[in-house]
mmCIF file of C-alpha atoms and ligand atoms in Angstrom:
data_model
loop_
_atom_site.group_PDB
_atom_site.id
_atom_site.type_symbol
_atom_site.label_atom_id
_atom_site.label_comp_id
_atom_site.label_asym_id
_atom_site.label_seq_id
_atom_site.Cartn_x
_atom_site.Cartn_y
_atom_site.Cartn_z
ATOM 1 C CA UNK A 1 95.026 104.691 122.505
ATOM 2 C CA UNK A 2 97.618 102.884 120.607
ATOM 3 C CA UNK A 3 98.691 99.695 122.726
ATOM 4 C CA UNK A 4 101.335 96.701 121.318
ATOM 5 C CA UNK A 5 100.875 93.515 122.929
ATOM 6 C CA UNK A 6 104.126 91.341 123.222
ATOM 7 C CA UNK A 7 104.761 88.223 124.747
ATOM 8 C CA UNK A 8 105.997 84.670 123.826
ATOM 9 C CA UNK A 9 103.155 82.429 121.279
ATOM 10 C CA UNK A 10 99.824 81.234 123.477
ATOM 11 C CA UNK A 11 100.409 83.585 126.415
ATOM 12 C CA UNK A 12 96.649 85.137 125.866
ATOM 13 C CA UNK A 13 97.662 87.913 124.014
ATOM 14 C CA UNK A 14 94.645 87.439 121.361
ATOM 15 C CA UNK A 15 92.151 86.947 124.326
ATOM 16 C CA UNK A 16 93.243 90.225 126.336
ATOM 17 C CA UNK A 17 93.167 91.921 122.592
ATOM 18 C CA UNK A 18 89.706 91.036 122.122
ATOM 19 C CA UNK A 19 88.618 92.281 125.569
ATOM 20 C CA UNK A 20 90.236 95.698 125.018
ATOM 21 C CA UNK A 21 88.976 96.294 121.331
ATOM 22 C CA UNK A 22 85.460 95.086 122.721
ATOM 23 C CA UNK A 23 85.372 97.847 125.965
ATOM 24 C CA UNK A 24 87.308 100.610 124.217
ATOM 25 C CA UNK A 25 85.970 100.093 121.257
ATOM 26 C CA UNK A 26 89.272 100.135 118.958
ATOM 27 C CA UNK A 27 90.501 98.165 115.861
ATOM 28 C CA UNK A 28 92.368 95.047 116.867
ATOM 29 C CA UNK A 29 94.999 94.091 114.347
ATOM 30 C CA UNK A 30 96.625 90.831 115.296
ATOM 31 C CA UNK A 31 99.435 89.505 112.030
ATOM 32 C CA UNK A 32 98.632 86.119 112.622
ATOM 33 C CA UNK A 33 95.341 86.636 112.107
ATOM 34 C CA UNK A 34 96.208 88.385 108.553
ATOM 35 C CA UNK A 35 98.461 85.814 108.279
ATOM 36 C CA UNK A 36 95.826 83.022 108.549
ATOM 37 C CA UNK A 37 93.325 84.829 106.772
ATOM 38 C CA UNK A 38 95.162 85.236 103.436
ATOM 39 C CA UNK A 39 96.639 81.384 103.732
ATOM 40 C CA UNK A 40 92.984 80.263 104.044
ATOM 41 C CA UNK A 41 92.440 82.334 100.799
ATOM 42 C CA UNK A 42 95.274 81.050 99.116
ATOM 43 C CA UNK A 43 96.703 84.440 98.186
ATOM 44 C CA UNK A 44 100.156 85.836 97.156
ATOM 45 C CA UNK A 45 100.970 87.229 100.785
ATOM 46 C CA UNK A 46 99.455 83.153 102.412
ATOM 47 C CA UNK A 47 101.082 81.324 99.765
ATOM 48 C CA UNK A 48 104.827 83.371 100.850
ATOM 49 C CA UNK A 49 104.324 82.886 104.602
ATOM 50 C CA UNK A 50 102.354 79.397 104.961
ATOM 51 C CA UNK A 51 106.098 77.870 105.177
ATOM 52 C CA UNK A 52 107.142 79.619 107.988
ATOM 53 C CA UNK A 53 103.795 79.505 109.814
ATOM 54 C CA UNK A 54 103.906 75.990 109.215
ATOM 55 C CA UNK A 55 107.267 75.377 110.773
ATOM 56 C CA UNK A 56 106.894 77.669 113.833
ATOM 57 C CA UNK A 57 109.470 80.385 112.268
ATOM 58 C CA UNK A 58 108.847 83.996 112.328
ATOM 59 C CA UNK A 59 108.104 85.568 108.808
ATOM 60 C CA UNK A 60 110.593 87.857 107.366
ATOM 61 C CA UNK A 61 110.436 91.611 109.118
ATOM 62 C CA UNK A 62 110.174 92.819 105.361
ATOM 63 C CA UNK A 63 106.917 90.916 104.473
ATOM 64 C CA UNK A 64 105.428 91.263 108.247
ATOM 65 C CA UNK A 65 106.784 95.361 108.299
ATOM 66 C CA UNK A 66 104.937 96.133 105.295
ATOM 67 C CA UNK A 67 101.869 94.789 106.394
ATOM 68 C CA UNK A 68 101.064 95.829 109.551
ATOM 69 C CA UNK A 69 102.712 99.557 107.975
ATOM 70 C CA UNK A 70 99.551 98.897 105.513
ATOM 71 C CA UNK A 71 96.996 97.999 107.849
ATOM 72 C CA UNK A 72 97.820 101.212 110.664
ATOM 73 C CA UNK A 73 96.923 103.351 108.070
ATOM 74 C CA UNK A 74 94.007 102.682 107.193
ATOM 75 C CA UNK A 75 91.365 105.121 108.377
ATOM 76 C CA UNK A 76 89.971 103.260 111.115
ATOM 77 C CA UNK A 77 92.976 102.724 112.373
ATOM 78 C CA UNK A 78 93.842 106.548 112.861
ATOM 79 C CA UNK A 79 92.374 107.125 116.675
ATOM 80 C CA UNK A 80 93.874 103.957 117.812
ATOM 81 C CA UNK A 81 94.298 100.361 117.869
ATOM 82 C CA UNK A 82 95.287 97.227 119.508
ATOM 83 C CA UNK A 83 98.335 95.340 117.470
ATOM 84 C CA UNK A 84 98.895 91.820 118.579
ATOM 85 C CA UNK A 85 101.670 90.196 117.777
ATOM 86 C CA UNK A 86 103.687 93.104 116.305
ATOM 87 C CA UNK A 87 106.615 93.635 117.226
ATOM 88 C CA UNK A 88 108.595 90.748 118.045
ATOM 89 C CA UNK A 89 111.923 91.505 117.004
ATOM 90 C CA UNK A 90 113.809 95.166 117.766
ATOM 91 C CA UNK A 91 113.784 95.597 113.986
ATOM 92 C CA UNK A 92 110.276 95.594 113.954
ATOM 93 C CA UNK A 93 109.957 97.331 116.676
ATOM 94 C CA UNK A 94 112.078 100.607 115.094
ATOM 95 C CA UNK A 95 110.097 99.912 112.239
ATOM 96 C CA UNK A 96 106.636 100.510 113.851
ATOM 97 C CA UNK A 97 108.071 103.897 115.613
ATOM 98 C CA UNK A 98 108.537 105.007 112.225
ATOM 99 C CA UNK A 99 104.796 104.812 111.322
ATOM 100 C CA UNK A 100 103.329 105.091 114.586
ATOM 101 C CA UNK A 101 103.018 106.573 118.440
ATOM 102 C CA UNK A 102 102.611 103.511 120.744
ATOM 103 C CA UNK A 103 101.486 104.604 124.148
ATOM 104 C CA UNK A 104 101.952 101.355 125.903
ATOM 105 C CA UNK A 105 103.627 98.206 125.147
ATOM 106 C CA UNK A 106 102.327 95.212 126.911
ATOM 107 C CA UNK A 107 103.599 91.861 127.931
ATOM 108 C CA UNK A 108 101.416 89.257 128.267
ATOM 109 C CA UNK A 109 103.567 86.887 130.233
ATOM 110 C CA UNK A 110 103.128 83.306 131.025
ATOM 111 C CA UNK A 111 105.293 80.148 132.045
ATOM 112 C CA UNK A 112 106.040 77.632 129.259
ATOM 113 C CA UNK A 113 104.142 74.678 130.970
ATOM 114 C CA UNK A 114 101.037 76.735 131.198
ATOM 115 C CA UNK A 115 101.177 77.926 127.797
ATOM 116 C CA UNK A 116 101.420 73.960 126.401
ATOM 117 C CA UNK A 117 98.859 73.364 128.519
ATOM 118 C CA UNK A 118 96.573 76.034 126.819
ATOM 119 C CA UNK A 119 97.389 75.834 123.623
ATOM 120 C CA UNK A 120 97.009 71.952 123.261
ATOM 121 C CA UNK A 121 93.190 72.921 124.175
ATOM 122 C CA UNK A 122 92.506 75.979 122.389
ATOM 123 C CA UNK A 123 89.968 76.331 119.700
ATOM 124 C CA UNK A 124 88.880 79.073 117.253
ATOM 125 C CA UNK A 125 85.226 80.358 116.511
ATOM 126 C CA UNK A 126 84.690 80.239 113.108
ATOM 127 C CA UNK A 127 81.845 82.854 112.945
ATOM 128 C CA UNK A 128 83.643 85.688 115.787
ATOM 129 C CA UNK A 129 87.086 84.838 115.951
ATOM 130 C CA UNK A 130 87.530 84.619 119.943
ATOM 131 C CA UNK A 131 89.700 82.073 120.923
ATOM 132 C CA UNK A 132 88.661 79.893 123.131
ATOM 133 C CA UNK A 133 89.160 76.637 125.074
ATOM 134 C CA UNK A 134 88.047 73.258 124.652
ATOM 135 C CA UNK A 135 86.944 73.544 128.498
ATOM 136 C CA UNK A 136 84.914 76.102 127.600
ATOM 137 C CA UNK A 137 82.869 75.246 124.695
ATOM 138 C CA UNK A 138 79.432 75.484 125.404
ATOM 139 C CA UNK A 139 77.534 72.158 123.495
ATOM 140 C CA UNK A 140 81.213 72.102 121.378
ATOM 141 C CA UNK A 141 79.865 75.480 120.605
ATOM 142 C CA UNK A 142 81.712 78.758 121.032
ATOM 143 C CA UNK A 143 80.494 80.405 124.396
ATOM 144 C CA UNK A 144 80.290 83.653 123.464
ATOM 145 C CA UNK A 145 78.261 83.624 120.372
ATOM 146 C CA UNK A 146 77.564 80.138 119.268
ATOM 147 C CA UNK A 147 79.834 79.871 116.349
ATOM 148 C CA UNK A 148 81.343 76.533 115.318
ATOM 149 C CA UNK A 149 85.024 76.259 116.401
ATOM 150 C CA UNK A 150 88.176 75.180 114.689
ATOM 151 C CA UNK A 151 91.976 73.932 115.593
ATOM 152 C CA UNK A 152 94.890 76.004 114.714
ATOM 153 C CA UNK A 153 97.274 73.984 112.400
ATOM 154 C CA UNK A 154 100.438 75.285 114.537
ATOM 155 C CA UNK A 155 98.631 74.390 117.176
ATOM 156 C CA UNK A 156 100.103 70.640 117.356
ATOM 157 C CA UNK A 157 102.366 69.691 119.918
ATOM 158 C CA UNK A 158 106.115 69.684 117.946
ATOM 159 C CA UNK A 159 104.881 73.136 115.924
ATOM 160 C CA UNK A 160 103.901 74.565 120.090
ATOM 161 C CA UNK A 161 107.174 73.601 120.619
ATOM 162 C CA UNK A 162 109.196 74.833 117.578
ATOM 163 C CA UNK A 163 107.513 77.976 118.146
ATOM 164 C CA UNK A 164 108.174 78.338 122.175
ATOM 165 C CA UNK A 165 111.979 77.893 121.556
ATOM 166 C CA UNK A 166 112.237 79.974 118.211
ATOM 167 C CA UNK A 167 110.065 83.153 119.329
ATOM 168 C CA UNK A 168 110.806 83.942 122.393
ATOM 169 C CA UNK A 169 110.378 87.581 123.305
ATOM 170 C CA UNK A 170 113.870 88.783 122.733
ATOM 171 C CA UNK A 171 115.304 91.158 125.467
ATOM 172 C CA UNK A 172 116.402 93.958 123.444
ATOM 173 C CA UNK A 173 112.629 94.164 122.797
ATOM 174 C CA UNK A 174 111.553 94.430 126.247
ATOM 175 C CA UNK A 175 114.688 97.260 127.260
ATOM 176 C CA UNK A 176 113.760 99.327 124.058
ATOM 177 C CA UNK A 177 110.523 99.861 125.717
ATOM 178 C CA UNK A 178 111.473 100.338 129.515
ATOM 179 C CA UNK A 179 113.577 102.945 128.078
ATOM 180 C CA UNK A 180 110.849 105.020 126.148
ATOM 181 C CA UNK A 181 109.440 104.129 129.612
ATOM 182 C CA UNK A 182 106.079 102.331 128.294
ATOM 183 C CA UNK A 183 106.694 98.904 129.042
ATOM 184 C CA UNK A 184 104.718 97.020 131.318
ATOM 185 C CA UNK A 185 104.206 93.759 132.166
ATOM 186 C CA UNK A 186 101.413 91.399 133.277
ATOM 187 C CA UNK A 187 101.249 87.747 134.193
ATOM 188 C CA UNK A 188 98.153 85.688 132.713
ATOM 189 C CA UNK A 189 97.642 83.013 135.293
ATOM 190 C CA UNK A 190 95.015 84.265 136.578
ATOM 191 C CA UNK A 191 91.749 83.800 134.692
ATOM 192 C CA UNK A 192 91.281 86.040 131.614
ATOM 193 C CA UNK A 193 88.921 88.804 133.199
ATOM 194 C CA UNK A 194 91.373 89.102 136.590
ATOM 195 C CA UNK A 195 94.222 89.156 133.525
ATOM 196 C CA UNK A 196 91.906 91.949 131.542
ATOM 197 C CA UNK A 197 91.350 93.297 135.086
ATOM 198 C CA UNK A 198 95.910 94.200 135.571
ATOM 199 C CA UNK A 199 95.830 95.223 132.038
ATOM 200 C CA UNK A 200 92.941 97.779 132.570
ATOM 201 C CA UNK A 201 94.681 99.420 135.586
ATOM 202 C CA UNK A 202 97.474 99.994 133.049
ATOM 203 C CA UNK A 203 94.956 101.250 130.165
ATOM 204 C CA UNK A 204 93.059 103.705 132.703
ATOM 205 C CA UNK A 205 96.358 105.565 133.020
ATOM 206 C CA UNK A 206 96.937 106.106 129.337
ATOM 207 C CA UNK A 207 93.909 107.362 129.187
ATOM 208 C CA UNK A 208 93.758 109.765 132.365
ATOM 209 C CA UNK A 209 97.247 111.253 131.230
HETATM 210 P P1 AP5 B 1 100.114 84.498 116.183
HETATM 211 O O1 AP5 B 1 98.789 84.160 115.680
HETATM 212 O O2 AP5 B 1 100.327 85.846 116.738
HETATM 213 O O3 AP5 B 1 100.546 83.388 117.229
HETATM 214 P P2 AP5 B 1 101.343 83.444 118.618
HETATM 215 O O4 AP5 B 1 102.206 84.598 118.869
HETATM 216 O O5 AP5 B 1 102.007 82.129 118.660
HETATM 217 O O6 AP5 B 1 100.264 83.638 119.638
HETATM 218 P P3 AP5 B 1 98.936 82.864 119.713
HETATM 219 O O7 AP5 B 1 97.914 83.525 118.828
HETATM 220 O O8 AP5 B 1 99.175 81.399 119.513
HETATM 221 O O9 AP5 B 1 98.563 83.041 121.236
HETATM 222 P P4 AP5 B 1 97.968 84.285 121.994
HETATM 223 O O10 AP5 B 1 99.022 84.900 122.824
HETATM 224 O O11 AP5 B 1 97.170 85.154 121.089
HETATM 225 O O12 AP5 B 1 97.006 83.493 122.990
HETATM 226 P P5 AP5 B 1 95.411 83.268 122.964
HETATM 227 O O13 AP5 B 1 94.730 84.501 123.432
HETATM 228 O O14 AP5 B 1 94.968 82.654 121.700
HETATM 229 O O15 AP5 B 1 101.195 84.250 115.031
HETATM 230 C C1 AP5 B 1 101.142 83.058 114.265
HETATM 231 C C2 AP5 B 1 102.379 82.962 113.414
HETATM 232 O O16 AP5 B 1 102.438 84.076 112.511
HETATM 233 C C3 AP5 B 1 103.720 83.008 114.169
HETATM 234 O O17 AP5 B 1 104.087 81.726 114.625
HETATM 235 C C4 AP5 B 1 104.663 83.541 113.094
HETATM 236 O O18 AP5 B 1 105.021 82.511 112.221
HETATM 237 C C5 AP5 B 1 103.782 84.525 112.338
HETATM 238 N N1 AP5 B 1 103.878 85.902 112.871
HETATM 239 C C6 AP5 B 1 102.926 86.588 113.551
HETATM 240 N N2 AP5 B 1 103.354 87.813 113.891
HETATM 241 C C7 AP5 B 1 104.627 87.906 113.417
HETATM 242 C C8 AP5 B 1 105.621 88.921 113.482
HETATM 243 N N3 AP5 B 1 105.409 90.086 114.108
HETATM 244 N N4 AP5 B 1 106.824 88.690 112.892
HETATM 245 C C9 AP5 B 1 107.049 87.520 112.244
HETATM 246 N N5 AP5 B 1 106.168 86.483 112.180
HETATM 247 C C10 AP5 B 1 104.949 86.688 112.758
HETATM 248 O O19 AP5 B 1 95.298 82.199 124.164
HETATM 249 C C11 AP5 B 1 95.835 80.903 124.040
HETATM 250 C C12 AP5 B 1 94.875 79.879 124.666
HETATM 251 O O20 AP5 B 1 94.786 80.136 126.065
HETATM 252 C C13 AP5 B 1 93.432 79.930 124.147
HETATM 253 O O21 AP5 B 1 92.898 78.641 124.154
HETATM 254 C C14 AP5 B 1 92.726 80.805 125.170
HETATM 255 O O22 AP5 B 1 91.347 80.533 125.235
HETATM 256 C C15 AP5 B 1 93.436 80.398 126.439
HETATM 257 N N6 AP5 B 1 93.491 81.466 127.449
HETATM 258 C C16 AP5 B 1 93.750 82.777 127.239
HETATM 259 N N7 AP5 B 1 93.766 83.454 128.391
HETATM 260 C C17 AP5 B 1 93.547 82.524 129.355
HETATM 261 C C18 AP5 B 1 93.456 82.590 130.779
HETATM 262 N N8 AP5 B 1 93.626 83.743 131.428
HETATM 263 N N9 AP5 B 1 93.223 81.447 131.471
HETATM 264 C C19 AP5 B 1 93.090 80.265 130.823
HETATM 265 N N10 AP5 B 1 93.152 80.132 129.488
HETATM 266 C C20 AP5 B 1 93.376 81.260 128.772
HETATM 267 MG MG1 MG B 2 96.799 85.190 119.027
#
């Protein structure tokens, strides 16, 4: 099953990611999280995009293309995977066709109000990676495994904003899928297993075709 995610920053597409890689089993390969992991390593690639990251701007499709061409072919990678975050442009989103066969492309949609709302609470475990909330934590401790948790450095309020108004889900995105005729789209304001619940429906098909 190989499934794109789309939808604008803090909508819950990393949460409904983690859900699907945990019950189906597949990689999930989210940029931001490559992103993040090579600035917190101070290498080549996180010393290039920390800028843009840093002011809520998408990273050029060159650097961001390249990568995610890199990562889909690794072996493990081969049977399926969940990519997060990838595409967000239409460039990108030719791009990917040319190294892979999405099945589904999901939005994860949510209002703008909400997604301040969220995002001004969210956390990261250290130790699994699952983002989480602050009204969640369990003894400050991540719920689901324990792990000490972390703030996201875009996540303060004028970088939330900057990146609401510069990465919105552009439309030519959305129609380039509804006319392959695998777009779908789901609305996370429900709680994250009803979300994981509309987003399953969708999955179940894939795989019963
Ligand atoms: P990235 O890390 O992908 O950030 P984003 O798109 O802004 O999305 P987020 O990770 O912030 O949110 P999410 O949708 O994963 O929501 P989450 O599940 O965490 O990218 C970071 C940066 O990298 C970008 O700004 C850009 O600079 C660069 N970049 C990445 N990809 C790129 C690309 N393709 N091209 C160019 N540049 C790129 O949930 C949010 C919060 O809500 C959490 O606290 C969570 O616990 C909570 N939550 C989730 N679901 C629910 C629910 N149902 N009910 C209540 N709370 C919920
Ligand atoms: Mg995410």
């Amino acid at each position: 099953m190989k499934i794109v995610l789309l939808g604008p920053p803090g909508s819950g597409k990393g949460t409904q990611a983690n859900i699907i890689c945990e019950k189906y089993n597949l990689p999930h390969v989210s940029t931001g999280d490559i992103f993040r992991y090579n600035i917190s390593n101070n290498t080549t690639l996180g010393k290039k995009v920390k800028s843009y990251i840093d002011a809520g701007s998408l990273v050029p499709d060159e650097v961001t293309i390249e990568i995610v061409k890199d990562r889909l072919n690794n072996a493990d990678c081969k049977k399926g995977f969940v990519l997060d975050g990838f595409p967000r442009n239409l460039p990108q989103a030719k791009a990917l066709d040319e190294f892979a066969s999405i099945d589904k492309a999901i939005m994860i949609d949510l209002a703008d109000d909400e997604i301040i709302r969220r995002l001004s609470g969210r956390r990261m475990c250290k130790k699994c990676g699952n983002p989480t909330h602050i009204d969640w934590l369990v003894d400050g401790k991540c719920e689901k495994c324990g792990g000490e948790v972390t703030t996201r450095e875009d996540d303060r309020e004028e970088v939330v904003r900057a990146r609401l108004e510069k990465q919105k889900l552009p439309q030519d995105v959305i129609d380039y899928y509804v006319k392959k005729g695998i777009f779908a789209k789901v609305k996370a304001t429900d709680t994250k297993e009803k979300t994981f619940e509309k987003v399953n429906e969708i999955l179940k098909k894939i795989k019963s075709n």
